[in-house]
Amino acid sequence: MPLKKAVYPGSFDPITYGHIDIIERGLKVFDTVIVAVARNSEKNALFNVEERIALIREVLGDNSRAKVDTFDGLLVDYVRKQGATVIIRGLRAVSDFEYEFQLAQMNRSITQEVETLFMMTSVPYSYLSSSIVKEVSSLNGPIDGLVPPLVKKALDAKFNRS
């Protein structure tokens, strides 16, 4: 039986416990989950791509089933090149669904070989986003429990706190 691969794309700026929750749950369904950091994100990134990849790798440790990579261009092209058949997307609220539904439909119109799997976030992370974490951190607010300690340390460094 062939190994099942899924791609979990995003900006991961920075990775949060919500992202980690989706990755860990994805690994219960798939043999391999590729965490794919988008290079051409339209968002204003706090961490450059290399910093995000390093943080994700450190957070995931030596889990051989969770891979970290980067991509640009069409996501479905990247997914096919990786030999994957599924895109994992996390949903927090109904507002996420509308946007994600449009993306999934567009991807499906490009290729029928790739499916999108929506995973609802676990309740403790239903409000959590990288944007909120960055904003709270920039104002020196508490982010313990939202991101791993090494990510908190990286945020403190970005905002010139020791």
JSON list of C-alpha atoms in Angstrom, two decimals:
[
{"chain": "A", "resi": 1, "resn": "MET", "atom": "CA", "xyz": [0.00, 0.00, 0.00]},
{"chain": "A", "resi": 2, "resn": "PRO", "atom": "CA", "xyz": [1.48, 3.41, -0.93]},
{"chain": "A", "resi": 3, "resn": "LEU", "atom": "CA", "xyz": [2.42, 5.84, 1.78]},
{"chain": "A", "resi": 4, "resn": "LYS", "atom": "CA", "xyz": [-0.03, 8.71, 2.16]},
{"chain": "A", "resi": 5, "resn": "LYS", "atom": "CA", "xyz": [1.47, 12.19, 2.19]},
{"chain": "A", "resi": 6, "resn": "ALA", "atom": "CA", "xyz": [-0.28, 15.43, 3.01]},
{"chain": "A", "resi": 7, "resn": "VAL", "atom": "CA", "xyz": [0.91, 19.02, 2.74]},
{"chain": "A", "resi": 8, "resn": "TYR", "atom": "CA", "xyz": [0.07, 21.55, 5.44]},
{"chain": "A", "resi": 9, "resn": "PRO", "atom": "CA", "xyz": [0.82, 24.95, 3.85]},
{"chain": "A", "resi": 10, "resn": "GLY", "atom": "CA", "xyz": [0.95, 28.33, 5.53]},
{"chain": "A", "resi": 11, "resn": "SER", "atom": "CA", "xyz": [3.04, 31.29, 6.49]},
{"chain": "A", "resi": 12, "resn": "PHE", "atom": "CA", "xyz": [3.74, 30.01, 10.04]},
{"chain": "A", "resi": 13, "resn": "ASP", "atom": "CA", "xyz": [4.91, 33.47, 11.11]},
{"chain": "A", "resi": 14, "resn": "PRO", "atom": "CA", "xyz": [5.44, 32.21, 13.78]},
{"chain": "A", "resi": 15, "resn": "ILE", "atom": "CA", "xyz": [4.33, 28.65, 14.38]},
{"chain": "A", "resi": 16, "resn": "THR", "atom": "CA", "xyz": [1.79, 28.40, 17.23]},
{"chain": "A", "resi": 17, "resn": "TYR", "atom": "CA", "xyz": [0.36, 25.62, 19.34]},
{"chain": "A", "resi": 18, "resn": "GLY", "atom": "CA", "xyz": [-2.66, 25.75, 17.00]},
{"chain": "A", "resi": 19, "resn": "HIS", "atom": "CA", "xyz": [-0.42, 24.84, 14.05]},
{"chain": "A", "resi": 20, "resn": "ILE", "atom": "CA", "xyz": [1.28, 22.13, 16.08]},
{"chain": "A", "resi": 21, "resn": "ASP", "atom": "CA", "xyz": [-2.12, 20.69, 17.01]},
{"chain": "A", "resi": 22, "resn": "ILE", "atom": "CA", "xyz": [-3.07, 20.38, 13.32]},
{"chain": "A", "resi": 23, "resn": "ILE", "atom": "CA", "xyz": [0.30, 18.81, 12.45]},
{"chain": "A", "resi": 24, "resn": "GLU", "atom": "CA", "xyz": [0.04, 16.23, 15.24]},
{"chain": "A", "resi": 25, "resn": "ARG", "atom": "CA", "xyz": [-3.54, 15.36, 14.32]},
{"chain": "A", "resi": 26, "resn": "GLY", "atom": "CA", "xyz": [-2.56, 15.18, 10.64]},
{"chain": "A", "resi": 27, "resn": "LEU", "atom": "CA", "xyz": [0.11, 12.63, 11.55]},
{"chain": "A", "resi": 28, "resn": "LYS", "atom": "CA", "xyz": [-2.64, 10.41, 12.98]},
{"chain": "A", "resi": 29, "resn": "VAL", "atom": "CA", "xyz": [-4.23, 10.27, 9.52]},
{"chain": "A", "resi": 30, "resn": "PHE", "atom": "CA", "xyz": [-1.24, 10.43, 7.16]},
{"chain": "A", "resi": 31, "resn": "ASP", "atom": "CA", "xyz": [2.13, 8.70, 7.06]},
{"chain": "A", "resi": 32, "resn": "THR", "atom": "CA", "xyz": [3.90, 11.99, 6.32]},
{"chain": "A", "resi": 33, "resn": "VAL", "atom": "CA", "xyz": [2.89, 15.61, 6.79]},
{"chain": "A", "resi": 34, "resn": "ILE", "atom": "CA", "xyz": [4.95, 18.19, 4.93]},
{"chain": "A", "resi": 35, "resn": "VAL", "atom": "CA", "xyz": [4.79, 21.57, 6.63]},
{"chain": "A", "resi": 36, "resn": "ALA", "atom": "CA", "xyz": [5.20, 23.87, 3.63]},
{"chain": "A", "resi": 37, "resn": "VAL", "atom": "CA", "xyz": [6.18, 27.46, 4.38]},
{"chain": "A", "resi": 38, "resn": "ALA", "atom": "CA", "xyz": [4.91, 29.81, 1.68]},
{"chain": "A", "resi": 39, "resn": "ARG", "atom": "CA", "xyz": [7.65, 31.99, 0.20]},
{"chain": "A", "resi": 40, "resn": "ASN", "atom": "CA", "xyz": [5.39, 34.31, -1.73]},
{"chain": "A", "resi": 41, "resn": "SER", "atom": "CA", "xyz": [3.03, 35.16, 1.07]},
{"chain": "A", "resi": 42, "resn": "GLU", "atom": "CA", "xyz": [1.43, 38.58, 0.72]},
{"chain": "A", "resi": 43, "resn": "LYS", "atom": "CA", "xyz": [1.63, 39.03, 4.46]},
{"chain": "A", "resi": 44, "resn": "ASN", "atom": "CA", "xyz": [4.22, 41.28, 6.09]},
{"chain": "A", "resi": 45, "resn": "ALA", "atom": "CA", "xyz": [6.36, 38.66, 7.75]},
{"chain": "A", "resi": 46, "resn": "LEU", "atom": "CA", "xyz": [8.12, 39.25, 11.05]},
{"chain": "A", "resi": 47, "resn": "PHE", "atom": "CA", "xyz": [10.38, 36.22, 10.55]},
{"chain": "A", "resi": 48, "resn": "ASN", "atom": "CA", "xyz": [12.04, 35.52, 7.21]},
{"chain": "A", "resi": 49, "resn": "VAL", "atom": "CA", "xyz": [11.43, 32.13, 5.58]},
{"chain": "A", "resi": 50, "resn": "GLU", "atom": "CA", "xyz": [14.68, 30.64, 6.83]},
{"chain": "A", "resi": 51, "resn": "GLU", "atom": "CA", "xyz": [13.91, 31.69, 10.42]},
{"chain": "A", "resi": 52, "resn": "ARG", "atom": "CA", "xyz": [10.41, 30.20, 10.20]},
{"chain": "A", "resi": 53, "resn": "ILE", "atom": "CA", "xyz": [11.75, 26.92, 8.83]},
{"chain": "A", "resi": 54, "resn": "ALA", "atom": "CA", "xyz": [14.36, 26.73, 11.60]},
{"chain": "A", "resi": 55, "resn": "LEU", "atom": "CA", "xyz": [11.74, 27.40, 14.30]},
{"chain": "A", "resi": 56, "resn": "ILE", "atom": "CA", "xyz": [9.38, 24.77, 12.88]},
{"chain": "A", "resi": 57, "resn": "ARG", "atom": "CA", "xyz": [12.15, 22.17, 12.63]},
{"chain": "A", "resi": 58, "resn": "GLU", "atom": "CA", "xyz": [13.21, 22.83, 16.20]},
{"chain": "A", "resi": 59, "resn": "VAL", "atom": "CA", "xyz": [9.63, 22.65, 17.47]},
{"chain": "A", "resi": 60, "resn": "LEU", "atom": "CA", "xyz": [8.92, 19.39, 15.63]},
{"chain": "A", "resi": 61, "resn": "GLY", "atom": "CA", "xyz": [12.19, 17.84, 16.74]},
{"chain": "A", "resi": 62, "resn": "ASP", "atom": "CA", "xyz": [13.35, 14.64, 15.13]},
{"chain": "A", "resi": 63, "resn": "ASN", "atom": "CA", "xyz": [9.93, 13.37, 14.04]},
{"chain": "A", "resi": 64, "resn": "SER", "atom": "CA", "xyz": [10.84, 11.68, 10.78]},
{"chain": "A", "resi": 65, "resn": "ARG", "atom": "CA", "xyz": [7.23, 11.73, 9.59]},
{"chain": "A", "resi": 66, "resn": "ALA", "atom": "CA", "xyz": [6.93, 15.53, 9.79]},
{"chain": "A", "resi": 67, "resn": "LYS", "atom": "CA", "xyz": [8.93, 17.26, 7.07]},
{"chain": "A", "resi": 68, "resn": "VAL", "atom": "CA", "xyz": [9.52, 20.99, 6.70]},
{"chain": "A", "resi": 69, "resn": "ASP", "atom": "CA", "xyz": [9.94, 22.64, 3.32]},
{"chain": "A", "resi": 70, "resn": "THR", "atom": "CA", "xyz": [9.23, 25.85, 1.49]},
{"chain": "A", "resi": 71, "resn": "PHE", "atom": "CA", "xyz": [7.42, 26.56, -1.74]},
{"chain": "A", "resi": 72, "resn": "ASP", "atom": "CA", "xyz": [6.39, 29.32, -4.07]},
{"chain": "A", "resi": 73, "resn": "GLY", "atom": "CA", "xyz": [4.05, 29.29, -7.01]},
{"chain": "A", "resi": 74, "resn": "LEU", "atom": "CA", "xyz": [0.88, 27.24, -7.18]},
{"chain": "A", "resi": 75, "resn": "LEU", "atom": "CA", "xyz": [0.31, 25.07, -4.13]},
{"chain": "A", "resi": 76, "resn": "VAL", "atom": "CA", "xyz": [-1.21, 22.23, -6.15]},
{"chain": "A", "resi": 77, "resn": "ASP", "atom": "CA", "xyz": [1.92, 22.08, -8.32]},
{"chain": "A", "resi": 78, "resn": "TYR", "atom": "CA", "xyz": [4.04, 21.78, -5.18]},
{"chain": "A", "resi": 79, "resn": "VAL", "atom": "CA", "xyz": [1.73, 19.11, -3.72]},
{"chain": "A", "resi": 80, "resn": "ARG", "atom": "CA", "xyz": [1.96, 16.99, -6.87]},
{"chain": "A", "resi": 81, "resn": "LYS", "atom": "CA", "xyz": [5.77, 17.37, -7.02]},
{"chain": "A", "resi": 82, "resn": "GLN", "atom": "CA", "xyz": [5.95, 16.03, -3.47]},
{"chain": "A", "resi": 83, "resn": "GLY", "atom": "CA", "xyz": [3.88, 12.98, -4.40]},
{"chain": "A", "resi": 84, "resn": "ALA", "atom": "CA", "xyz": [1.16, 14.06, -1.99]},
{"chain": "A", "resi": 85, "resn": "THR", "atom": "CA", "xyz": [-2.57, 13.89, -2.61]},
{"chain": "A", "resi": 86, "resn": "VAL", "atom": "CA", "xyz": [-4.00, 15.99, 0.20]},
{"chain": "A", "resi": 87, "resn": "ILE", "atom": "CA", "xyz": [-3.77, 19.59, 1.41]},
{"chain": "A", "resi": 88, "resn": "ILE", "atom": "CA", "xyz": [-4.51, 20.01, 5.12]},
{"chain": "A", "resi": 89, "resn": "ARG", "atom": "CA", "xyz": [-6.10, 23.28, 6.20]},
{"chain": "A", "resi": 90, "resn": "GLY", "atom": "CA", "xyz": [-7.04, 24.25, 9.74]},
{"chain": "A", "resi": 91, "resn": "LEU", "atom": "CA", "xyz": [-10.32, 26.07, 10.34]},
{"chain": "A", "resi": 92, "resn": "ARG", "atom": "CA", "xyz": [-10.96, 28.25, 13.37]},
{"chain": "A", "resi": 93, "resn": "ALA", "atom": "CA", "xyz": [-14.27, 29.89, 12.54]},
{"chain": "A", "resi": 94, "resn": "VAL", "atom": "CA", "xyz": [-16.92, 30.30, 9.87]},
{"chain": "A", "resi": 95, "resn": "SER", "atom": "CA", "xyz": [-15.00, 33.30, 8.52]},
{"chain": "A", "resi": 96, "resn": "ASP", "atom": "CA", "xyz": [-12.03, 30.99, 7.79]},
{"chain": "A", "resi": 97, "resn": "PHE", "atom": "CA", "xyz": [-14.31, 28.60, 5.93]},
{"chain": "A", "resi": 98, "resn": "GLU", "atom": "CA", "xyz": [-15.42, 31.07, 3.24]},
{"chain": "A", "resi": 99, "resn": "TYR", "atom": "CA", "xyz": [-11.85, 31.90, 2.20]},
{"chain": "A", "resi": 100, "resn": "GLU", "atom": "CA", "xyz": [-10.60, 28.32, 2.51]},
{"chain": "A", "resi": 101, "resn": "PHE", "atom": "CA", "xyz": [-13.59, 27.01, 0.55]},
{"chain": "A", "resi": 102, "resn": "GLN", "atom": "CA", "xyz": [-12.74, 29.36, -2.34]},
{"chain": "A", "resi": 103, "resn": "LEU", "atom": "CA", "xyz": [-9.11, 28.20, -2.32]},
{"chain": "A", "resi": 104, "resn": "ALA", "atom": "CA", "xyz": [-10.11, 24.54, -2.19]},
{"chain": "A", "resi": 105, "resn": "GLN", "atom": "CA", "xyz": [-12.52, 24.98, -5.10]},
{"chain": "A", "resi": 106, "resn": "MET", "atom": "CA", "xyz": [-9.88, 26.78, -7.18]},
{"chain": "A", "resi": 107, "resn": "ASN", "atom": "CA", "xyz": [-7.32, 24.07, -6.43]},
{"chain": "A", "resi": 108, "resn": "ARG", "atom": "CA", "xyz": [-9.89, 21.44, -7.39]},
{"chain": "A", "resi": 109, "resn": "SER", "atom": "CA", "xyz": [-10.57, 23.25, -10.68]},
{"chain": "A", "resi": 110, "resn": "ILE", "atom": "CA", "xyz": [-6.82, 23.12, -11.45]},
{"chain": "A", "resi": 111, "resn": "THR", "atom": "CA", "xyz": [-6.43, 19.43, -10.62]},
{"chain": "A", "resi": 112, "resn": "GLN", "atom": "CA", "xyz": [-8.72, 16.69, -9.42]},
{"chain": "A", "resi": 113, "resn": "GLU", "atom": "CA", "xyz": [-5.72, 14.71, -8.15]},
{"chain": "A", "resi": 114, "resn": "VAL", "atom": "CA", "xyz": [-5.44, 16.77, -4.97]},
{"chain": "A", "resi": 115, "resn": "GLU", "atom": "CA", "xyz": [-8.04, 16.90, -2.19]},
{"chain": "A", "resi": 116, "resn": "THR", "atom": "CA", "xyz": [-8.33, 19.48, 0.57]},
{"chain": "A", "resi": 117, "resn": "LEU", "atom": "CA", "xyz": [-8.98, 18.22, 4.09]},
{"chain": "A", "resi": 118, "resn": "PHE", "atom": "CA", "xyz": [-10.34, 20.74, 6.58]},
{"chain": "A", "resi": 119, "resn": "MET", "atom": "CA", "xyz": [-9.53, 20.11, 10.22]},
{"chain": "A", "resi": 120, "resn": "MET", "atom": "CA", "xyz": [-11.32, 22.08, 12.89]},
{"chain": "A", "resi": 121, "resn": "THR", "atom": "CA", "xyz": [-8.92, 23.52, 15.43]},
{"chain": "A", "resi": 122, "resn": "SER", "atom": "CA", "xyz": [-9.06, 22.14, 18.92]},
{"chain": "A", "resi": 123, "resn": "VAL", "atom": "CA", "xyz": [-11.10, 24.31, 21.27]},
{"chain": "A", "resi": 124, "resn": "PRO", "atom": "CA", "xyz": [-8.16, 25.85, 23.17]},
{"chain": "A", "resi": 125, "resn": "TYR", "atom": "CA", "xyz": [-6.79, 27.22, 19.88]},
{"chain": "A", "resi": 126, "resn": "SER", "atom": "CA", "xyz": [-10.03, 28.33, 18.21]},
{"chain": "A", "resi": 127, "resn": "TYR", "atom": "CA", "xyz": [-9.12, 32.03, 18.52]},
{"chain": "A", "resi": 128, "resn": "LEU", "atom": "CA", "xyz": [-5.38, 31.68, 18.00]},
{"chain": "A", "resi": 129, "resn": "SER", "atom": "CA", "xyz": [-3.53, 33.09, 15.01]},
{"chain": "A", "resi": 130, "resn": "SER", "atom": "CA", "xyz": [0.05, 34.07, 14.32]},
{"chain": "A", "resi": 131, "resn": "SER", "atom": "CA", "xyz": [-1.14, 37.66, 13.82]},
{"chain": "A", "resi": 132, "resn": "ILE", "atom": "CA", "xyz": [-2.67, 37.80, 17.29]},
{"chain": "A", "resi": 133, "resn": "VAL", "atom": "CA", "xyz": [0.45, 36.26, 18.83]},
{"chain": "A", "resi": 134, "resn": "LYS", "atom": "CA", "xyz": [2.67, 38.85, 17.10]},
{"chain": "A", "resi": 135, "resn": "GLU", "atom": "CA", "xyz": [0.45, 41.73, 18.19]},
{"chain": "A", "resi": 136, "resn": "VAL", "atom": "CA", "xyz": [0.24, 40.63, 21.83]},
{"chain": "A", "resi": 137, "resn": "SER", "atom": "CA", "xyz": [3.97, 39.92, 21.89]},
{"chain": "A", "resi": 138, "resn": "SER", "atom": "CA", "xyz": [4.80, 43.31, 20.34]},
{"chain": "A", "resi": 139, "resn": "LEU", "atom": "CA", "xyz": [2.92, 44.95, 23.23]},
{"chain": "A", "resi": 140, "resn": "ASN", "atom": "CA", "xyz": [4.83, 42.79, 25.74]},
{"chain": "A", "resi": 141, "resn": "GLY", "atom": "CA", "xyz": [1.70, 40.81, 26.59]},
{"chain": "A", "resi": 142, "resn": "PRO", "atom": "CA", "xyz": [1.69, 37.21, 27.79]},
{"chain": "A", "resi": 143, "resn": "ILE", "atom": "CA", "xyz": [1.93, 34.56, 25.07]},
{"chain": "A", "resi": 144, "resn": "ASP", "atom": "CA", "xyz": [2.78, 31.59, 27.27]},
{"chain": "A", "resi": 145, "resn": "GLY", "atom": "CA", "xyz": [0.56, 28.68, 26.27]},
{"chain": "A", "resi": 146, "resn": "LEU", "atom": "CA", "xyz": [0.14, 30.09, 22.75]},
{"chain": "A", "resi": 147, "resn": "VAL", "atom": "CA", "xyz": [3.58, 29.26, 21.37]},
{"chain": "A", "resi": 148, "resn": "PRO", "atom": "CA", "xyz": [6.42, 26.97, 22.43]},
{"chain": "A", "resi": 149, "resn": "PRO", "atom": "CA", "xyz": [9.08, 28.57, 24.68]},
{"chain": "A", "resi": 150, "resn": "LEU", "atom": "CA", "xyz": [11.65, 28.74, 21.87]},
{"chain": "A", "resi": 151, "resn": "VAL", "atom": "CA", "xyz": [9.17, 30.69, 19.70]},
{"chain": "A", "resi": 152, "resn": "LYS", "atom": "CA", "xyz": [8.49, 33.06, 22.61]},
{"chain": "A", "resi": 153, "resn": "LYS", "atom": "CA", "xyz": [12.24, 33.56, 22.92]},
{"chain": "A", "resi": 154, "resn": "ALA", "atom": "CA", "xyz": [12.51, 34.32, 19.18]},
{"chain": "A", "resi": 155, "resn": "LEU", "atom": "CA", "xyz": [9.64, 36.82, 19.45]},
{"chain": "A", "resi": 156, "resn": "ASP", "atom": "CA", "xyz": [11.31, 38.49, 22.44]},
{"chain": "A", "resi": 157, "resn": "ALA", "atom": "CA", "xyz": [14.48, 38.84, 20.36]},
{"chain": "A", "resi": 158, "resn": "LYS", "atom": "CA", "xyz": [12.54, 40.35, 17.42]},
{"chain": "A", "resi": 159, "resn": "PHE", "atom": "CA", "xyz": [10.99, 42.90, 19.77]},
{"chain": "A", "resi": 160, "resn": "ASN", "atom": "CA", "xyz": [14.36, 43.62, 21.46]},
{"chain": "A", "resi": 161, "resn": "ARG", "atom": "CA", "xyz": [13.53, 42.04, 24.81]},
{"chain": "A", "resi": 162, "resn": "SER", "atom": "CA", "xyz": [15.89, 39.70, 26.60]}
]
